[in-house]
């Protein structure tokens, strides 16, 4: 005679089946989560740490890095960071500290300062994180003292600056008074550009009356240009270590009016704002560093270092001089 089931027994049986289904579902979800975590663990994470994302140069870098990762989403994960101002050194150090805490596999960094970022970068290396230095080179002497080597990916700033300053020197008379606006004095790329400007000006017999630090800042460049012109009213040229400062210098020259009409300006970076001033006669040249190529080369260098576990050789990226002439196309 078959066993009789009461209503309570049937309800208990259904409840047991329901509990089993829930348990199996949770187990499967946990397995999926574990699998996803394992997949993420097998895919390296690269952090890009740049200078000011208000600067068109680094906006281009960010866009190019993001586009590259989308094309290679199975190869690596990406975190993109930037500081508010180009001289926010402590802010950039804090970002690197956060990336170390996140245990990323590599950091591709355009340091705001060539010396101050070295301690935190060497800390990352000691934690097993690959460091690739782009754009602004870290101080090689300090790295030697700390017995560390860091791969650099970027252009020859000195050579490019020489070419830019030559365009200015060719446009004005020999013996003319000229000035230089530099970026952050402790930044290697600023030093290299200033040295390139100086070399070209001396080769052409120019009289360098002042070299003024303006920290890559448009407002400081504007103020400095006004002060320089008042001190040297016969000045004929101003070489700026980046285009942001060139725009500040141009604004100052415009404000001074006809008395400063003969002052010529050159910049560095070929940012959109300068590139659009095709008919401006006073910004006559700038250097195109191709930030998209710099950051992509930096990422690929980091991936190679992660795969091989070896220090990569420095990689020089291209740079061209852009010359602005009214009613003419840009020249390389």
CSV table of C-alpha atoms in Angstrom, one decimal:
chain,number,residue,atom,x,y,z
A,1,UNK,CA,0.0,0.0,0.0
A,2,UNK,CA,1.5,3.3,-1.1
A,3,UNK,CA,2.6,5.9,1.4
A,4,UNK,CA,0.0,8.7,1.9
A,5,UNK,CA,1.3,12.3,1.7
A,6,UNK,CA,-0.3,14.9,3.9
A,7,UNK,CA,-0.6,18.5,2.7
A,8,UNK,CA,2.1,19.5,5.2
A,9,UNK,CA,4.5,16.8,3.8
A,10,UNK,CA,3.9,18.0,0.2
A,11,UNK,CA,4.6,21.6,1.2
A,12,UNK,CA,7.8,20.5,2.9
A,13,UNK,CA,8.9,18.5,-0.2
A,14,UNK,CA,8.3,21.6,-2.4
A,15,UNK,CA,10.2,23.8,0.0
A,16,UNK,CA,13.2,21.4,0.0
A,17,UNK,CA,13.3,21.4,-3.8
A,18,UNK,CA,13.1,25.2,-3.8
A,19,UNK,CA,16.0,25.4,-1.3
A,20,UNK,CA,18.1,23.0,-3.5
A,21,UNK,CA,17.4,25.1,-6.6
A,22,UNK,CA,18.5,28.3,-4.8
A,23,UNK,CA,21.6,26.6,-3.5
A,24,UNK,CA,22.6,25.4,-7.0
A,25,UNK,CA,21.9,28.8,-8.5
A,26,UNK,CA,24.1,30.5,-5.9
A,27,UNK,CA,26.9,27.9,-6.5
A,28,UNK,CA,26.8,28.6,-10.2
A,29,UNK,CA,26.9,32.3,-9.7
A,30,UNK,CA,29.8,32.0,-7.4
A,31,UNK,CA,31.6,29.8,-10.0
A,32,UNK,CA,31.0,32.4,-12.7
A,33,UNK,CA,32.3,35.1,-10.4
A,34,UNK,CA,35.4,33.1,-9.6
A,35,UNK,CA,35.9,32.4,-13.3
A,36,UNK,CA,35.5,36.2,-14.1
A,37,UNK,CA,38.0,37.0,-11.4
A,38,UNK,CA,40.5,34.5,-12.7
A,39,UNK,CA,40.1,35.9,-16.2
A,40,UNK,CA,40.8,39.4,-14.8
A,41,UNK,CA,43.8,38.1,-13.0
A,42,UNK,CA,45.2,36.7,-16.2
A,43,UNK,CA,44.8,40.0,-18.0
A,44,UNK,CA,47.3,42.7,-16.9
A,45,UNK,CA,46.1,46.2,-15.9
A,46,UNK,CA,48.0,49.2,-17.1
A,47,UNK,CA,47.6,52.6,-15.5
A,48,UNK,CA,48.3,55.8,-17.4
A,49,UNK,CA,49.4,58.7,-15.2
A,50,UNK,CA,49.6,62.0,-17.0
A,51,UNK,CA,49.9,65.6,-16.3
A,52,UNK,CA,47.0,68.1,-16.6
A,53,UNK,CA,44.0,66.7,-18.5
A,54,UNK,CA,43.1,70.3,-19.1
A,55,UNK,CA,46.0,70.4,-21.6
A,56,UNK,CA,45.0,69.4,-25.2
A,57,UNK,CA,48.2,67.4,-25.4
A,58,UNK,CA,47.2,65.1,-22.6
A,59,UNK,CA,43.6,65.0,-23.7
A,60,UNK,CA,44.9,63.5,-27.0
A,61,UNK,CA,46.9,61.0,-25.0
A,62,UNK,CA,43.9,59.9,-23.0
A,63,UNK,CA,41.8,59.4,-26.1
A,64,UNK,CA,44.5,57.4,-27.8
A,65,UNK,CA,45.1,55.2,-24.8
A,66,UNK,CA,41.4,54.5,-24.5
A,67,UNK,CA,41.0,53.7,-28.2
A,68,UNK,CA,44.1,51.4,-28.1
A,69,UNK,CA,42.6,49.5,-25.2
A,70,UNK,CA,39.3,49.1,-26.9
A,71,UNK,CA,41.1,47.5,-29.9
A,72,UNK,CA,43.0,45.2,-27.5
A,73,UNK,CA,40.4,44.7,-24.7
A,74,UNK,CA,41.3,41.0,-24.4
A,75,UNK,CA,45.0,41.8,-23.9
A,76,UNK,CA,44.9,44.3,-21.0
A,77,UNK,CA,42.8,46.5,-18.7
A,78,UNK,CA,43.3,50.2,-18.5
A,79,UNK,CA,43.1,52.9,-15.9
A,80,UNK,CA,43.6,56.5,-17.0
A,81,UNK,CA,44.6,59.3,-14.5
A,82,UNK,CA,45.6,62.9,-14.7
A,83,UNK,CA,46.3,65.8,-12.4
A,84,UNK,CA,44.3,69.1,-12.5
A,85,UNK,CA,47.3,71.4,-12.9
A,86,UNK,CA,50.7,70.6,-14.6
A,87,UNK,CA,52.6,71.6,-11.4
A,88,UNK,CA,50.4,69.5,-9.0
A,89,UNK,CA,53.3,67.3,-8.2
A,90,UNK,CA,51.9,66.0,-4.9
A,91,UNK,CA,48.7,65.2,-6.6
A,92,UNK,CA,50.5,63.0,-9.2
A,93,UNK,CA,52.5,61.3,-6.4
A,94,UNK,CA,49.2,60.5,-4.7
A,95,UNK,CA,47.8,59.0,-7.9
A,96,UNK,CA,50.8,56.7,-8.2
A,97,UNK,CA,50.4,55.6,-4.6
A,98,UNK,CA,46.8,54.7,-5.4
A,99,UNK,CA,47.9,52.7,-8.4
A,100,UNK,CA,50.4,50.8,-6.2
A,101,UNK,CA,47.6,50.1,-3.7
A,102,UNK,CA,45.5,48.7,-6.6
A,103,UNK,CA,48.4,46.5,-7.5
A,104,UNK,CA,48.3,47.3,-11.2
A,105,UNK,CA,50.8,45.5,-13.4
A,106,UNK,CA,52.3,48.6,-15.0
A,107,UNK,CA,52.3,52.3,-14.8
A,108,UNK,CA,53.0,54.5,-17.8
A,109,UNK,CA,53.8,57.9,-16.5
A,110,UNK,CA,54.4,61.4,-17.9
A,111,UNK,CA,55.9,62.9,-14.7
A,112,UNK,CA,55.2,66.4,-13.7
A,113,UNK,CA,58.6,66.7,-12.2
A,114,UNK,CA,61.7,64.8,-13.3
A,115,UNK,CA,63.1,64.4,-9.7
A,116,UNK,CA,60.2,64.5,-7.3
A,117,UNK,CA,58.4,61.5,-8.9
A,118,UNK,CA,61.4,59.2,-8.7
A,119,UNK,CA,60.9,57.9,-5.1
A,120,UNK,CA,57.3,56.8,-5.7
A,121,UNK,CA,58.2,55.3,-9.1
A,122,UNK,CA,61.1,53.3,-7.5
A,123,UNK,CA,58.7,52.2,-4.8
A,124,UNK,CA,56.4,50.8,-7.5
A,125,UNK,CA,59.3,48.9,-9.1
A,126,UNK,CA,60.2,47.4,-5.7
A,127,UNK,CA,56.5,46.2,-5.5
A,128,UNK,CA,57.0,44.4,-8.8
A,129,UNK,CA,55.2,47.0,-11.0
A,130,UNK,CA,56.6,47.8,-14.4
A,131,UNK,CA,57.3,51.6,-14.8
A,132,UNK,CA,57.4,53.1,-18.3
A,133,UNK,CA,58.4,56.8,-18.4
A,134,UNK,CA,56.9,58.8,-21.3
A,135,UNK,CA,57.1,62.4,-22.5
A,136,UNK,CA,59.1,64.0,-19.7
A,137,UNK,CA,62.2,61.9,-18.8
A,138,UNK,CA,63.0,61.2,-15.1
A,139,UNK,CA,66.4,62.3,-13.9
A,140,UNK,CA,68.9,59.7,-15.0
A,141,UNK,CA,71.6,60.6,-12.3
A,142,UNK,CA,69.1,60.2,-9.4
A,143,UNK,CA,68.0,56.9,-10.9
A,144,UNK,CA,71.6,55.7,-11.0
A,145,UNK,CA,72.0,56.6,-7.4
A,146,UNK,CA,69.0,54.6,-6.5
A,147,UNK,CA,70.3,51.7,-8.7
A,148,UNK,CA,67.2,51.7,-10.8
A,149,UNK,CA,66.6,51.9,-14.6
A,150,UNK,CA,63.4,53.0,-16.1
A,151,UNK,CA,62.6,52.8,-19.8
A,152,UNK,CA,61.9,56.2,-21.5
A,153,UNK,CA,59.5,56.6,-24.5
A,154,UNK,CA,59.4,60.0,-26.0
A,155,UNK,CA,60.9,62.5,-28.5
A,156,UNK,CA,64.2,64.3,-28.7
A,157,UNK,CA,63.1,67.6,-27.1
A,158,UNK,CA,66.4,69.4,-27.6
A,159,UNK,CA,66.6,68.7,-31.3
A,160,UNK,CA,63.0,69.7,-31.9
A,161,UNK,CA,63.4,72.9,-29.9
A,162,UNK,CA,66.5,73.8,-32.0
A,163,UNK,CA,64.4,73.4,-35.2
A,164,UNK,CA,61.6,75.6,-33.8
A,165,UNK,CA,63.9,78.3,-32.6
A,166,UNK,CA,65.7,78.3,-36.0
A,167,UNK,CA,62.4,79.2,-37.6
A,168,UNK,CA,62.2,82.3,-35.4
A,169,UNK,CA,65.8,83.2,-35.8
A,170,UNK,CA,65.5,83.0,-39.6
A,171,UNK,CA,62.7,85.5,-39.5
A,172,UNK,CA,64.4,88.3,-37.5
A,173,UNK,CA,67.7,90.2,-37.8
A,174,UNK,CA,71.0,88.9,-36.4
A,175,UNK,CA,71.8,90.4,-33.0
A,176,UNK,CA,68.1,90.8,-32.1
A,177,UNK,CA,67.0,90.6,-28.5
A,178,UNK,CA,65.0,87.4,-27.7
A,179,UNK,CA,63.6,85.8,-24.6
A,180,UNK,CA,62.7,82.2,-23.6
A,181,UNK,CA,59.7,81.1,-21.5
A,182,UNK,CA,60.5,77.8,-19.8
A,183,UNK,CA,58.1,75.3,-18.1
A,184,UNK,CA,58.8,73.8,-14.7
A,185,UNK,CA,62.6,74.3,-14.2
A,186,UNK,CA,63.0,70.8,-12.7
A,187,UNK,CA,61.3,69.1,-15.6
A,188,UNK,CA,63.7,67.4,-17.9
A,189,UNK,CA,61.7,68.2,-21.1
A,190,UNK,CA,61.6,71.9,-20.2
A,191,UNK,CA,65.4,71.9,-19.7
A,192,UNK,CA,66.0,70.1,-23.0
A,193,UNK,CA,63.7,72.6,-24.9
A,194,UNK,CA,65.4,75.6,-23.3
A,195,UNK,CA,68.8,74.2,-24.2
A,196,UNK,CA,67.6,73.7,-27.8
A,197,UNK,CA,66.3,77.2,-28.0
A,198,UNK,CA,69.5,78.6,-26.6
A,199,UNK,CA,71.7,76.7,-29.0
A,200,UNK,CA,69.8,77.8,-32.0
A,201,UNK,CA,69.7,81.4,-30.9
A,202,UNK,CA,73.4,81.5,-30.3
A,203,UNK,CA,74.1,79.9,-33.6
A,204,UNK,CA,72.2,82.7,-35.3
A,205,UNK,CA,73.8,85.4,-33.3
A,206,UNK,CA,70.8,86.4,-31.2
A,207,UNK,CA,71.0,88.3,-27.9
A,208,UNK,CA,69.1,86.2,-25.3
A,209,UNK,CA,68.0,88.8,-22.7
A,210,UNK,CA,66.0,86.6,-20.4
A,211,UNK,CA,65.0,83.0,-19.6
A,212,UNK,CA,61.8,83.1,-17.5
A,213,UNK,CA,60.2,80.1,-15.7
A,214,UNK,CA,56.4,80.1,-16.2
A,215,UNK,CA,55.5,76.6,-15.1
A,216,UNK,CA,53.7,75.7,-18.4
A,217,UNK,CA,51.0,78.2,-17.3
A,218,UNK,CA,49.2,80.6,-19.7
A,219,UNK,CA,48.6,83.3,-17.1
A,220,UNK,CA,52.2,83.3,-15.9
A,221,UNK,CA,53.4,83.5,-19.5
A,222,UNK,CA,51.1,86.4,-20.1
A,223,UNK,CA,52.4,88.3,-17.1
A,224,UNK,CA,56.1,87.4,-17.9
A,225,UNK,CA,55.8,88.5,-21.5
A,226,UNK,CA,54.4,91.9,-20.5
A,227,UNK,CA,57.2,92.4,-18.0
A,228,UNK,CA,59.9,91.3,-20.4
A,229,UNK,CA,58.6,93.7,-23.1
A,230,UNK,CA,58.5,96.7,-20.7
A,231,UNK,CA,62.1,95.9,-19.7
A,232,UNK,CA,63.3,95.2,-23.2
A,233,UNK,CA,61.0,97.2,-25.6
A,234,UNK,CA,63.2,96.3,-28.6
A,235,UNK,CA,62.7,92.5,-28.1
A,236,UNK,CA,62.0,90.7,-31.4
A,237,UNK,CA,61.3,87.1,-30.4
A,238,UNK,CA,59.9,84.9,-27.7
A,239,UNK,CA,60.5,81.1,-27.6
A,240,UNK,CA,58.0,79.2,-25.4
A,241,UNK,CA,58.6,75.7,-24.1
A,242,UNK,CA,54.9,74.8,-24.7
A,243,UNK,CA,52.0,76.1,-26.7
A,244,UNK,CA,50.0,77.0,-23.6
A,245,UNK,CA,52.6,79.6,-22.7
A,246,UNK,CA,52.8,80.7,-26.4
A,247,UNK,CA,49.1,81.5,-26.2
A,248,UNK,CA,49.7,83.5,-23.0
A,249,UNK,CA,52.6,85.4,-24.7
A,250,UNK,CA,50.5,86.1,-27.8
A,251,UNK,CA,47.7,87.5,-25.6
A,252,UNK,CA,50.2,89.8,-23.9
A,253,UNK,CA,51.6,91.0,-27.2
A,254,UNK,CA,48.2,91.7,-28.6
A,255,UNK,CA,47.3,93.7,-25.5
A,256,UNK,CA,50.4,95.7,-25.9
A,257,UNK,CA,49.2,96.8,-29.3
A,258,UNK,CA,51.3,98.4,-32.1
A,259,UNK,CA,54.3,98.9,-29.9
A,260,UNK,CA,54.9,95.2,-29.8
A,261,UNK,CA,53.8,94.4,-33.4
A,262,UNK,CA,57.3,93.2,-34.4
A,263,UNK,CA,57.5,90.5,-31.7
A,264,UNK,CA,57.5,86.9,-33.1
A,265,UNK,CA,56.5,83.8,-31.0
A,266,UNK,CA,57.2,80.1,-31.3
A,267,UNK,CA,55.8,77.3,-29.2
A,268,UNK,CA,56.0,73.6,-28.6
A,269,UNK,CA,53.3,70.8,-28.7
A,270,UNK,CA,51.1,71.7,-31.7
A,271,UNK,CA,47.9,71.8,-29.6
A,272,UNK,CA,44.6,72.4,-31.3
A,273,UNK,CA,44.3,76.0,-30.0
A,274,UNK,CA,47.5,76.9,-31.7
A,275,UNK,CA,47.0,74.7,-34.8
A,276,UNK,CA,43.8,76.7,-35.5
A,277,UNK,CA,45.6,80.0,-35.5
A,278,UNK,CA,46.7,79.5,-39.1
A,279,UNK,CA,46.6,83.2,-39.9
A,280,UNK,CA,48.3,84.4,-36.8
A,281,UNK,CA,51.5,85.9,-38.0
A,282,UNK,CA,53.2,86.0,-34.6
A,283,UNK,CA,53.0,82.3,-33.6
A,284,UNK,CA,55.2,81.2,-36.5
A,285,UNK,CA,56.2,77.6,-35.5
A,286,UNK,CA,55.6,74.8,-33.0
A,287,UNK,CA,56.7,71.2,-32.6
A,288,UNK,CA,54.4,68.3,-33.2
A,289,UNK,CA,55.3,65.5,-30.8
A,290,UNK,CA,52.4,63.1,-31.7
A,291,UNK,CA,51.1,62.4,-28.1
A,292,UNK,CA,48.9,59.6,-29.5
A,293,UNK,CA,52.0,57.8,-30.7
A,294,UNK,CA,53.9,58.4,-27.4
A,295,UNK,CA,51.2,56.9,-25.2
A,296,UNK,CA,50.5,53.9,-27.5
A,297,UNK,CA,54.2,53.2,-27.7
A,298,UNK,CA,54.4,53.4,-23.9
A,299,UNK,CA,51.5,51.0,-23.5
A,300,UNK,CA,53.0,48.5,-25.9
A,301,UNK,CA,56.4,48.8,-24.2
A,302,UNK,CA,54.8,48.0,-20.9
A,303,UNK,CA,53.0,45.0,-22.3
A,304,UNK,CA,56.3,43.7,-23.7
A,305,UNK,CA,58.0,44.2,-20.3
A,306,UNK,CA,55.2,42.3,-18.6
A,307,UNK,CA,55.3,39.5,-21.1
A,308,UNK,CA,59.1,39.1,-21.0
A,309,UNK,CA,59.9,40.2,-17.5
A,310,UNK,CA,62.8,42.2,-18.9
A,311,UNK,CA,63.7,45.9,-18.9
A,312,UNK,CA,63.0,47.4,-22.4
A,313,UNK,CA,65.3,49.7,-24.3
A,314,UNK,CA,64.4,53.4,-24.6
A,315,UNK,CA,62.3,54.2,-27.6
A,316,UNK,CA,62.5,57.6,-29.4
A,317,UNK,CA,59.2,58.8,-30.9
A,318,UNK,CA,58.9,61.1,-33.9
A,319,UNK,CA,58.7,64.9,-33.8
A,320,UNK,CA,58.1,67.4,-36.6
A,321,UNK,CA,58.2,71.2,-36.8
A,322,UNK,CA,55.0,72.9,-37.9
A,323,UNK,CA,55.3,76.3,-39.5
A,324,UNK,CA,52.4,78.6,-39.7
A,325,UNK,CA,52.1,80.9,-42.7
A,326,UNK,CA,49.2,83.0,-43.8
A,327,UNK,CA,47.4,81.4,-46.8
A,328,UNK,CA,49.7,78.4,-46.8
A,329,UNK,CA,49.4,74.9,-45.5
A,330,UNK,CA,51.5,73.6,-42.5
A,331,UNK,CA,54.9,72.5,-43.4
A,332,UNK,CA,56.9,69.6,-41.8
